[in-house]
């Protein structure tokens, strides 16, 4: 694709930001030259009960793999997120709750959040939950979901949050995998005006989980639910029985904080384990610098707490920084497609962080729903979850941000705990579609298929050469899978599974999953590039491309295309799109087959599952792999029915 334009740093933004461009390079070089000194200093940003004396103890060698940060320090995450702020911020807003119903919102102060978390922690203790026990949280997007996480952290229990959109089966698998015996849920959730039967799903899941002996139920809607005497407890009743005095448990830096299952885009979800000290240091530091958070900002991340983005950038990062974080129960298009921007105006949101899938969905509705809101309070926009195609980036910048707000395209993973590659608003000239440069302490290494290091401008597999405090420590209950998945392909490096291009300015462009790379007549191509070209066509809303066996080229390009609302598929349009991609990228990238797709198979977090599309393109439906994280399984049947054959 043709090199895109560069958006220079706004000098005013740079002046008020934590770091400007010179500051970035200075700090980055320090962080790489002497990680011990750098993290020894920045590790102090959180409160330690017993200060650490050792900073880093890491080996990536497969036969001696260990990752330890601040290992002799002790702390408590809930203390850092709440107690620590009481002296100066007791009455400041910790959480703004915006309900699914636009009439339903409230502010929760640090003092109020602290009291509720202490009570909830006492309830857990009274019910026999102990340090190290696994507590499953299956909740709607309400403040109590964050309270539940923090209550676990307060007493040293390990939480496993399961996205409230998951089925009973998916919930059961995750409960069993981490051998959890306590579940926190709600009677029902509400999203887009529809009720979600969380308690009924839990009841169903628990038929397969004999180990669970208590279920704490938040009353959200008051809807009819089943009840198992002796097992089920009402949240409000139990909280009323206990005191709000609950001293935080003294935790070692390397004690587990939570388990979280990955989205499952590439296969069976992995139970990613994060620990206490390093995770919090990294989540809070990235939250401050990447979003350039200052006191007085109103910060909104639209993710669900069921994903790592919700963990690090709705709950732990912001609260550790004493920020005001918005928790949104609803969806982008309810009551209408203006909702995000109405919420921005209502609460004067200054920092807004969302996913490309949401941006593309809103783009389909045109500019009207955005333009009729003010959005004057916004000063920074963020993106996460997938490569953001330049077309969507430009729309986000122009229409949503009125060309005023820098966009931070943040690349990271459940495994990384926090953002690894990203612009900093005061420091980084932006290129639409590029996650730009590494955060402090992050050493990206590009390798070819044989593991040979690539220098300068190149394209290859993205690895990280050294550890950072927020890195995952193991796959829960399956350390061998941890070693195999991340540290065996390329020795002494963490392998991300993503492909990337590095340009002459040292900017990173994520090209997609390495498993998804297409090889056409010997030319390797990332999926992101071809998809971006398709989406850049005015009639295309979304696209996913995969390779399929091709007699002459080795692999051909199979494109699934969703058209903008109101556009009709036709053979003429098919030809037009092939021509379009030829001129955007080159003949080598022109799709061999285009299938019209009313919908694409996506994970519950909105990522396209190309491995399923690849199976369909290959005409092999027998083994679609783990589809439990699919948002809408019906989409797959439709795609199979309308599969394109070689012409
Ligand atoms: P699984 O590992 O089970 O297949 P997953 O990789 O989808 O699931 P996540 O940890 O939620 O689970 O997603 C991380 C992945 O999302 C990254 O590896 C990358 O492919 C993609 N990603 C996230 N943010 C960005 C971004 N800003 N640009 C490009 N890709 C991104
Ligand atoms: Mg992954």
XYZ file of C-alpha atoms and ligand atoms in Angstrom:
679
model
C 0.000 0.000 0.000
C 1.168 3.510 -0.668
C 2.883 5.202 2.259
C 0.307 7.174 4.140
C 0.589 10.682 5.389
C 2.139 11.533 8.729
C 0.238 13.453 11.362
C 2.687 15.614 13.270
C 2.464 15.969 17.037
C 0.399 18.977 18.002
C 2.836 21.265 19.898
C 0.160 22.169 22.412
C -0.450 18.504 23.165
C 3.298 17.940 23.503
C 3.672 20.819 25.921
C 1.082 19.477 28.321
C 1.914 15.796 27.950
C 3.984 13.680 30.328
C 6.613 13.228 27.614
C 7.471 14.919 24.360
C 9.427 13.337 21.519
C 12.881 14.043 22.945
C 11.688 12.775 26.319
C 10.430 9.579 24.752
C 13.750 8.755 23.125
C 15.693 9.596 26.268
C 13.496 7.429 28.521
C 13.253 4.643 25.990
C 17.012 4.404 25.626
C 17.459 4.368 29.394
C 14.858 1.647 29.754
C 16.620 -0.581 27.251
C 20.189 0.186 28.303
C 19.553 -0.462 31.992
C 16.225 -2.157 32.698
C 17.178 -2.782 36.331
C 17.651 0.921 36.997
C 14.633 1.965 34.939
C 12.157 -0.432 36.520
C 13.778 -0.068 39.924
C 12.795 3.581 39.707
C 9.350 3.181 38.124
C 8.486 0.205 40.311
C 8.138 2.761 43.080
C 5.085 4.289 41.466
C 2.909 1.897 43.474
C 2.829 1.550 47.255
C 4.824 -1.366 48.631
C 4.217 -2.727 52.115
C 7.726 -4.094 52.062
C 9.835 -2.438 49.350
C 11.520 -4.709 46.840
C 15.294 -4.964 46.714
C 15.457 -7.209 43.634
C 14.072 -5.780 40.396
C 14.276 -8.412 37.707
C 15.004 -12.120 37.568
C 14.187 -13.515 34.157
C 15.283 -16.383 31.973
C 13.625 -17.141 28.639
C 15.587 -20.399 28.235
C 13.001 -23.129 27.553
C 14.529 -25.503 30.109
C 14.773 -22.831 32.802
C 11.950 -20.477 32.016
C 11.123 -18.056 34.798
C 9.884 -14.491 34.952
C 10.057 -12.628 38.254
C 9.766 -8.942 38.931
C 10.193 -7.132 42.247
C 10.151 -10.602 43.768
C 10.935 -9.765 47.391
C 8.499 -6.845 47.615
C 5.024 -7.112 49.141
C 1.942 -5.080 48.307
C -1.799 -5.278 47.769
C -3.491 -4.298 44.529
C -6.786 -3.210 46.114
C -4.884 -1.069 48.602
C -3.161 0.643 45.678
C -6.387 1.159 43.769
C -8.459 2.442 46.692
C -7.003 2.980 50.191
C -4.021 4.889 48.890
C -6.246 7.579 47.384
C -8.505 8.135 50.388
C -6.405 10.872 51.975
C -6.686 13.136 48.938
C -9.535 11.753 46.841
C -12.132 10.252 49.189
C -14.912 12.313 47.598
C -13.588 12.296 44.042
C -15.323 10.093 41.502
C -13.660 6.734 40.978
C -16.311 5.227 38.721
C -18.952 6.833 36.559
C -21.577 4.240 35.795
C -23.606 4.679 32.627
C -26.377 2.103 32.397
C -27.806 0.492 29.315
C -30.791 2.787 29.804
C -29.593 6.358 29.133
C -31.557 7.563 32.165
C -29.549 5.310 34.449
C -26.226 6.718 35.614
C -24.362 7.448 38.827
C -21.046 8.546 40.293
C -19.200 6.403 42.827
C -16.514 8.085 44.907
C -13.248 6.523 46.009
C -14.619 6.464 49.568
C -17.765 4.603 48.505
C -15.874 2.145 46.336
C -13.464 1.460 49.194
C -16.277 0.668 51.635
C -18.110 -1.608 49.265
C -14.975 -3.527 48.312
C -14.099 -4.028 51.981
C -17.559 -5.387 52.701
C -17.516 -7.666 49.704
C -14.073 -8.914 50.707
C -15.458 -9.712 54.150
C -18.335 -11.616 52.567
C -15.866 -13.717 50.578
C -13.883 -14.438 53.731
C -17.021 -15.292 55.696
C -17.919 -17.794 52.972
C -14.567 -19.487 53.283
C -12.684 -17.988 50.347
C -8.976 -17.948 51.148
C -5.815 -16.553 49.634
C -4.997 -18.458 46.435
C -8.572 -19.716 45.866
C -10.039 -19.116 42.400
C -13.195 -17.014 42.219
C -15.119 -16.860 38.946
C -16.761 -13.546 38.120
C -19.567 -13.726 35.526
C -21.104 -10.292 35.614
C -22.694 -7.591 33.506
C -20.788 -4.321 33.024
C -21.730 -2.780 36.338
C -19.482 -1.297 39.043
C -19.969 -4.422 41.146
C -17.925 -6.343 38.564
C -14.957 -4.107 39.400
C -15.734 -4.367 43.118
C -15.684 -8.153 42.836
C -12.251 -8.090 41.207
C -10.905 -5.716 43.829
C -12.425 -7.703 46.697
C -10.593 -10.792 45.463
C -7.379 -8.813 45.177
C -7.877 -7.482 48.691
C -7.908 -10.944 50.262
C -5.487 -12.569 47.827
C -8.024 -14.726 46.004
C -7.329 -15.211 42.279
C -10.165 -13.998 40.077
C -11.157 -15.387 36.735
C -13.534 -13.035 34.973
C -15.661 -14.702 32.308
C -17.316 -12.384 29.796
C -21.052 -12.111 30.525
C -21.871 -12.887 26.890
C -20.492 -16.418 27.111
C -22.711 -19.485 27.079
C -23.178 -21.885 30.010
C -20.765 -24.309 28.349
C -18.007 -21.745 27.944
C -18.515 -20.658 31.535
C -18.389 -24.260 32.759
C -15.167 -24.965 30.848
C -13.475 -21.976 32.420
C -14.683 -22.826 35.923
C -13.417 -26.376 35.568
C -10.129 -25.395 33.954
C -9.057 -23.316 36.953
C -10.876 -25.442 39.522
C -12.854 -22.554 40.925
C -15.369 -23.129 43.712
C -16.984 -19.719 44.093
C -18.959 -17.767 41.479
C -20.087 -14.141 41.576
C -22.870 -13.317 39.121
C -26.086 -11.302 38.743
C -29.712 -12.246 38.243
C -29.680 -10.759 34.745
C -27.638 -8.361 32.690
C -29.056 -5.745 30.336
C -27.509 -4.869 26.979
C -29.114 -3.001 24.148
C -32.495 -3.227 25.881
C -32.300 -7.014 26.067
C -31.962 -9.106 29.197
C -29.169 -11.629 29.554
C -29.969 -14.539 31.858
C -26.709 -14.676 33.791
C -28.038 -16.587 36.789
C -29.865 -19.115 34.616
C -26.669 -19.589 32.575
C -24.728 -20.059 35.782
C -27.209 -22.654 37.051
C -26.851 -24.522 33.787
C -23.054 -24.298 33.824
C -22.881 -25.535 37.395
C -24.535 -28.808 36.429
C -21.096 -29.570 35.039
C -19.119 -28.045 37.906
C -19.577 -30.080 41.055
C -16.711 -28.187 42.693
C -18.653 -24.930 43.048
C -20.305 -24.604 46.427
C -21.289 -20.938 46.616
C -22.833 -18.470 44.197
C -23.154 -14.818 45.149
C -25.896 -13.106 43.151
C -26.198 -9.386 42.509
C -29.738 -8.166 41.995
C -29.542 -6.130 38.810
C -32.986 -6.409 37.232
C -35.107 -8.198 39.836
C -36.139 -10.735 37.169
C -37.324 -14.246 37.992
C -34.487 -16.669 38.717
C -33.964 -20.147 40.088
C -32.484 -20.521 43.552
C -30.506 -23.301 45.180
C -30.816 -23.105 48.952
C -27.517 -23.413 50.729
C -25.561 -22.563 47.592
C -26.953 -19.256 46.374
C -26.545 -16.024 48.319
C -27.839 -12.527 47.618
C -25.097 -9.953 47.275
C -27.056 -7.224 49.066
C -28.072 -9.462 51.962
C -24.577 -10.747 52.604
C -23.005 -7.300 52.368
C -25.392 -6.010 55.008
C -24.200 -8.669 57.451
C -20.491 -7.780 57.500
C -18.371 -4.836 58.558
C -16.558 -2.521 56.207
C -13.276 -3.064 57.966
C -11.064 -5.440 56.008
C -7.312 -5.001 56.179
C -5.647 -5.762 52.844
C -3.758 -9.042 52.651
C -0.010 -8.598 52.292
C 0.790 -10.193 48.933
C 4.111 -11.079 47.447
C 4.843 -9.331 44.160
C 4.750 -12.692 42.390
C 1.539 -13.994 43.983
C -1.128 -14.534 41.327
C -3.641 -11.733 40.838
C -5.848 -13.193 38.156
C -6.388 -15.787 35.463
C -7.943 -14.630 32.225
C -8.730 -16.702 29.174
C -7.635 -15.301 25.775
C -10.284 -14.486 23.159
C -9.781 -17.726 21.271
C -9.164 -16.240 17.811
C -6.555 -18.852 17.014
C -7.719 -21.869 18.998
C -8.601 -23.079 22.478
C -8.398 -20.154 24.920
C -5.364 -20.105 27.196
C -5.690 -19.428 30.929
C -3.265 -16.558 31.141
C -1.888 -15.996 34.640
C -0.859 -12.542 35.819
C 0.773 -11.740 39.116
C 0.591 -8.810 41.495
C 3.407 -6.270 41.605
C 4.793 -6.134 38.081
C 1.342 -6.236 36.550
C 0.150 -3.251 38.537
C 3.295 -1.232 37.889
C 2.981 -1.868 34.168
C -0.794 -1.367 33.871
C -0.714 1.906 35.787
C 2.357 3.270 34.052
C 1.045 2.560 30.554
C -2.345 3.987 31.482
C -0.720 7.235 32.581
C 1.637 7.674 29.630
C -0.247 6.173 26.708
C -3.476 7.995 27.508
C -1.556 10.928 28.919
C -3.833 10.773 31.932
C -3.939 13.847 34.166
C -6.107 14.593 37.190
C -9.392 16.016 35.996
C -9.627 13.830 32.908
C -12.710 11.675 32.447
C -11.501 8.430 30.958
C -13.662 5.907 29.138
C -12.622 2.522 27.824
C -15.558 0.795 26.122
C -14.211 -2.746 26.518
C -15.886 -5.322 28.726
C -14.235 -6.317 32.007
C -14.342 -9.832 30.582
C -11.343 -8.946 28.401
C -7.847 -7.964 29.393
C -8.484 -4.427 28.164
C -11.189 -4.165 30.808
C -8.859 -5.520 33.483
C -5.903 -3.267 32.762
C -7.597 -0.174 31.388
C -11.016 0.031 33.025
C -10.129 -1.265 36.468
C -6.515 -1.675 37.548
C -4.537 0.919 35.582
C -6.984 3.810 36.019
C -7.824 3.133 39.662
C -4.173 2.690 40.604
C -3.695 6.170 39.127
C -6.611 7.652 41.078
C -8.446 8.301 37.828
C -12.123 8.654 37.013
C -13.059 5.637 34.902
C -16.364 5.180 33.141
C -18.137 1.815 33.228
C -20.671 1.405 30.423
C -23.264 -1.330 30.542
C -24.660 -0.912 27.045
C -23.764 -1.218 23.378
C -22.741 1.364 20.735
C -26.030 1.305 18.829
C -28.641 1.451 21.581
C -30.957 3.326 21.748
C -29.328 4.556 18.525
C -25.982 4.865 16.755
C -25.215 8.140 18.553
C -24.960 6.514 21.964
C -21.184 6.596 22.396
C -21.071 10.294 21.604
C -24.096 11.088 23.745
C -22.296 9.462 26.658
C -19.156 11.445 25.831
C -21.145 14.689 25.965
C -23.129 13.723 29.046
C -20.083 12.912 31.181
C -17.576 15.233 29.470
C -15.324 12.337 28.522
C -11.850 13.526 27.562
C -10.133 10.208 26.756
C -11.978 7.580 24.737
C -10.646 4.069 24.025
C -12.469 1.579 21.794
C -11.969 -1.179 19.188
C -11.779 -1.074 15.367
C -14.777 -3.413 15.150
C -16.917 -0.782 16.919
C -15.535 1.998 14.748
C -16.264 0.080 11.535
C -19.780 -0.726 12.726
C -20.449 2.946 13.437
C -18.911 3.995 10.122
C -21.569 1.932 8.394
C -24.178 4.286 9.844
C -22.574 7.329 8.262
C -21.431 10.606 9.816
C -24.857 11.848 10.906
C -25.096 10.094 14.284
C -21.661 11.452 15.211
C -22.046 14.950 13.803
C -25.180 15.682 15.768
C -23.234 15.488 19.032
C -20.674 17.985 20.325
C -17.690 15.831 21.503
C -15.904 19.030 22.530
C -14.630 17.410 25.725
C -12.607 14.793 23.810
C -8.867 15.324 23.581
C -7.543 11.821 22.937
C -8.777 8.704 21.121
C -7.512 5.138 21.385
C -7.884 1.868 19.489
C -7.191 -1.738 20.451
C -7.971 -5.307 19.474
C -7.100 -5.589 15.800
C -5.123 -3.660 13.246
C -7.116 -0.524 12.552
C -7.312 -0.071 8.810
C -6.297 3.416 7.632
C -9.813 4.064 6.330
C -11.306 3.570 9.801
C -8.426 5.462 11.414
C -9.065 8.489 9.205
C -12.788 8.407 9.906
C -12.154 8.154 13.656
C -9.741 11.065 13.417
C -11.809 13.302 11.176
C -15.394 12.580 12.113
C -15.170 11.557 15.772
C -12.149 13.642 16.780
C -12.809 16.641 14.511
C -9.133 16.366 13.486
C -8.224 17.639 16.933
C -7.486 14.453 18.871
C -4.405 12.268 18.511
C -5.175 8.548 18.115
C -3.219 5.976 20.077
C -3.327 2.655 18.216
C -2.275 0.326 21.016
C -0.932 -3.112 20.181
C -0.873 -5.688 22.957
C -2.288 -9.039 24.089
C -3.896 -10.744 27.061
C -0.463 -12.257 27.601
C 1.334 -8.928 27.769
C -0.810 -7.491 30.569
C -0.487 -3.995 29.164
C 0.223 -2.027 26.005
C 3.563 -2.810 24.297
C 3.594 -0.878 21.024
C 1.835 2.461 20.839
C 2.148 6.131 20.104
C 2.455 8.528 23.041
C 0.231 11.531 22.375
C 2.855 14.200 23.007
C 5.750 12.302 21.497
C 4.828 10.330 18.415
C 3.953 11.571 14.924
C 1.110 9.317 13.776
C 0.741 7.161 10.687
C -2.771 5.792 10.192
C -2.689 2.012 10.592
C 0.605 1.824 12.461
C 0.926 1.098 16.179
C 4.166 3.100 15.810
C 6.844 2.581 18.489
C 7.565 0.437 21.520
C 6.667 1.564 25.018
C 9.463 2.011 27.578
C 11.259 -1.230 28.327
C 9.860 -3.063 25.305
C 12.365 -4.522 22.878
C 10.637 -5.695 19.690
C 12.698 -8.132 17.640
C 11.776 -9.035 14.091
C 12.728 -12.480 12.861
C 12.219 -14.443 9.676
C 10.697 -17.924 9.563
C 14.030 -19.473 10.563
C 14.481 -17.154 13.507
C 17.132 -15.011 11.869
C 17.081 -11.452 13.255
C 16.006 -8.857 10.730
C 17.415 -5.359 10.861
C 16.079 -2.011 9.697
C 13.017 -1.879 7.491
C 11.684 -5.414 7.171
C 8.709 -7.698 7.386
C 8.545 -10.788 9.576
C 7.456 -12.318 12.837
C 7.171 -10.092 15.868
C 8.987 -11.214 19.005
C 9.923 -9.371 22.172
C 13.550 -9.710 23.165
C 13.306 -9.200 26.896
C 10.771 -9.255 29.702
C 8.679 -6.377 31.054
C 6.898 -6.316 34.423
C 3.384 -6.920 33.047
C 4.232 -10.124 31.213
C 2.149 -13.256 31.911
C 3.906 -15.817 34.103
C 2.373 -19.081 32.965
C -0.678 -20.771 31.462
C -2.643 -21.738 34.538
C -2.229 -25.430 35.200
C -0.258 -25.997 31.986
C 3.225 -24.553 32.209
C 4.374 -26.736 29.325
C 1.858 -25.050 27.032
C 3.282 -21.704 28.130
C 6.812 -22.763 27.193
C 5.668 -24.361 23.944
C 3.428 -21.553 22.744
C 5.630 -18.570 23.422
C 9.237 -19.619 23.940
C 10.009 -22.610 21.759
C 9.597 -21.303 18.203
C 12.366 -18.723 18.573
C 14.738 -19.446 21.468
C 15.315 -16.744 24.062
C 12.525 -14.538 22.802
C 8.856 -14.164 23.543
C 6.988 -14.981 20.332
C 3.797 -12.945 19.948
C 2.193 -14.967 17.154
C 1.690 -11.747 15.182
C 3.358 -10.692 11.971
C 4.565 -7.150 11.487
C 6.327 -4.792 9.157
C 8.890 -2.287 10.395
C 9.328 0.775 8.231
C 12.363 2.982 7.721
C 11.309 5.206 10.641
C 11.234 2.212 12.983
C 7.428 2.196 13.077
C 5.635 -1.141 13.513
C 2.663 -2.149 11.382
C 0.910 -5.278 12.619
C 0.045 -7.321 9.531
C -2.058 -9.979 11.269
C -1.542 -13.372 12.854
C 1.456 -15.251 11.552
C -0.822 -18.267 11.033
C -2.939 -16.160 8.699
C -0.127 -15.055 6.383
C -0.911 -15.810 2.746
C 1.757 -16.970 0.353
C 0.855 -16.144 -3.253
C 3.402 -17.313 -5.803
C 6.112 -16.942 -3.215
C 5.002 -13.504 -2.023
C 4.103 -13.413 1.648
C 1.223 -11.153 2.494
C -0.399 -10.129 5.750
C -4.176 -10.239 5.895
C -4.404 -6.696 7.257
C -3.081 -5.073 4.105
C -5.477 -6.716 1.677
C -8.407 -6.211 4.018
C -7.553 -2.543 4.442
C -7.520 -2.084 0.703
C -10.957 -3.662 0.389
C -12.408 -1.634 3.237
C -11.063 1.525 1.629
C -13.621 1.005 -1.163
C -16.697 3.141 -0.552
C -19.122 0.222 -0.830
C -17.277 -2.133 1.519
C -18.003 -2.120 5.249
C -15.847 -5.009 6.352
C -13.596 -7.637 4.813
C -11.656 -10.714 5.821
C -9.176 -12.486 3.567
C -7.597 -15.917 3.833
C -5.486 -18.137 1.637
C -6.770 -21.314 -0.055
C -4.980 -23.984 -2.079
C -4.402 -22.817 -5.635
C -2.932 -25.066 -8.346
C -0.664 -22.474 -9.864
C 0.015 -19.861 -7.210
C 0.316 -22.229 -4.261
C -2.192 -20.109 -2.416
C -4.940 -17.940 -3.799
C -6.673 -15.075 -2.050
C -10.204 -15.686 -0.865
C -12.011 -12.562 0.315
C -15.171 -12.376 2.394
C -16.771 -8.989 1.926
C -19.561 -7.291 3.851
C -21.111 -4.396 1.964
C -22.201 -1.069 3.395
C -25.909 -1.011 4.312
C -27.997 -0.484 1.160
C -25.400 -1.738 -1.345
C -26.306 -4.726 -3.533
C -23.850 -7.475 -4.468
C -23.265 -7.973 -8.203
C -20.728 -9.496 -10.556
C -19.847 -6.028 -11.747
C -19.008 -5.012 -8.194
C -16.948 -8.153 -7.763
C -14.853 -7.179 -10.784
C -14.632 -3.625 -9.559
C -13.262 -4.778 -6.192
C -10.633 -7.004 -7.791
C -9.561 -4.069 -9.940
C -9.570 -1.822 -6.908
C -7.235 -4.048 -4.900
C -4.929 -4.385 -7.927
C -4.549 -0.653 -8.097
C -4.306 -0.151 -4.329
C -1.650 -2.794 -3.668
C -0.683 -4.504 -6.908
C -1.714 -7.433 -9.103
C -0.204 -9.940 -6.690
C -2.809 -9.029 -4.056
C -5.908 -9.240 -6.229
C -8.503 -11.582 -4.751
C -9.155 -14.776 -6.709
C -12.530 -15.345 -5.143
C -14.891 -12.935 -3.435
C -17.778 -14.140 -1.340
C -20.479 -11.740 -0.162
C -20.759 -12.149 3.589
C -23.698 -10.653 5.439
C -21.687 -11.264 8.612
C -18.212 -12.489 9.577
C -17.389 -15.019 12.277
C -16.045 -13.049 15.212
C -15.004 -13.757 18.732
C -17.120 -12.317 21.487
C -14.589 -9.522 21.725
C -15.151 -8.646 18.079
C -12.097 -10.145 16.388
C -12.441 -11.922 13.062
C -11.731 -15.661 13.332
C -9.851 -16.246 10.105
C -9.065 -19.856 10.909
C -12.759 -20.678 10.406
C -12.882 -18.691 7.184
C -9.819 -20.563 6.012
C -11.551 -23.893 6.609
C -14.560 -22.745 4.619
C -12.372 -21.511 1.781
C -10.558 -24.849 1.797
C -13.890 -26.673 1.656
C -13.088 -28.493 4.882
C -15.892 -28.131 7.399
C -15.288 -31.309 9.297
C -13.052 -29.727 11.868
C -13.734 -26.078 12.540
C -11.847 -26.274 15.849
C -12.940 -24.547 19.039
C -15.924 -22.378 18.161
C -17.072 -21.785 21.735
C -15.932 -18.181 21.673
C -17.836 -17.357 18.493
C -20.282 -14.468 18.877
C -22.848 -15.744 16.356
C -22.470 -19.348 15.196
C -25.266 -18.899 12.614
C -22.937 -16.746 10.540
C -20.806 -19.793 9.800
C -23.679 -21.800 8.297
C -24.537 -18.990 5.952
C -20.940 -18.689 4.811
C -20.680 -22.434 4.188
C -23.848 -22.364 2.094
C -22.618 -19.582 -0.126
C -19.051 -20.694 -0.495
C -17.466 -19.713 -3.816
C -15.967 -22.333 -6.053
C -13.096 -21.907 -8.368
C -14.360 -20.420 -11.560
P -6.081 -16.340 21.168
O -4.709 -16.001 21.656
O -6.815 -17.287 22.059
O -6.124 -16.726 19.720
P -6.551 -13.513 20.836
O -5.137 -13.454 20.371
O -7.610 -12.928 19.958
O -6.959 -15.005 21.242
P -6.264 -11.342 22.705
O -5.177 -11.436 23.696
O -7.552 -10.707 23.143
O -6.645 -12.792 22.252
O -5.796 -10.538 21.432
C -4.472 -10.175 21.171
C -4.274 -10.027 19.683
O -5.104 -8.989 19.165
C -2.890 -9.635 19.267
O -2.019 -10.740 19.229
C -3.130 -9.031 17.883
O -3.253 -10.032 16.905
C -4.469 -8.345 18.052
N -4.316 -6.908 18.364
C -4.606 -6.289 19.513
N -4.408 -4.960 19.426
C -3.967 -4.708 18.186
C -3.575 -3.518 17.474
N -3.619 -2.306 18.016
N -3.158 -3.672 16.200
C -3.109 -4.887 15.622
N -3.472 -6.035 16.235
C -3.898 -5.954 17.502
Mg -3.484 -14.442 21.043
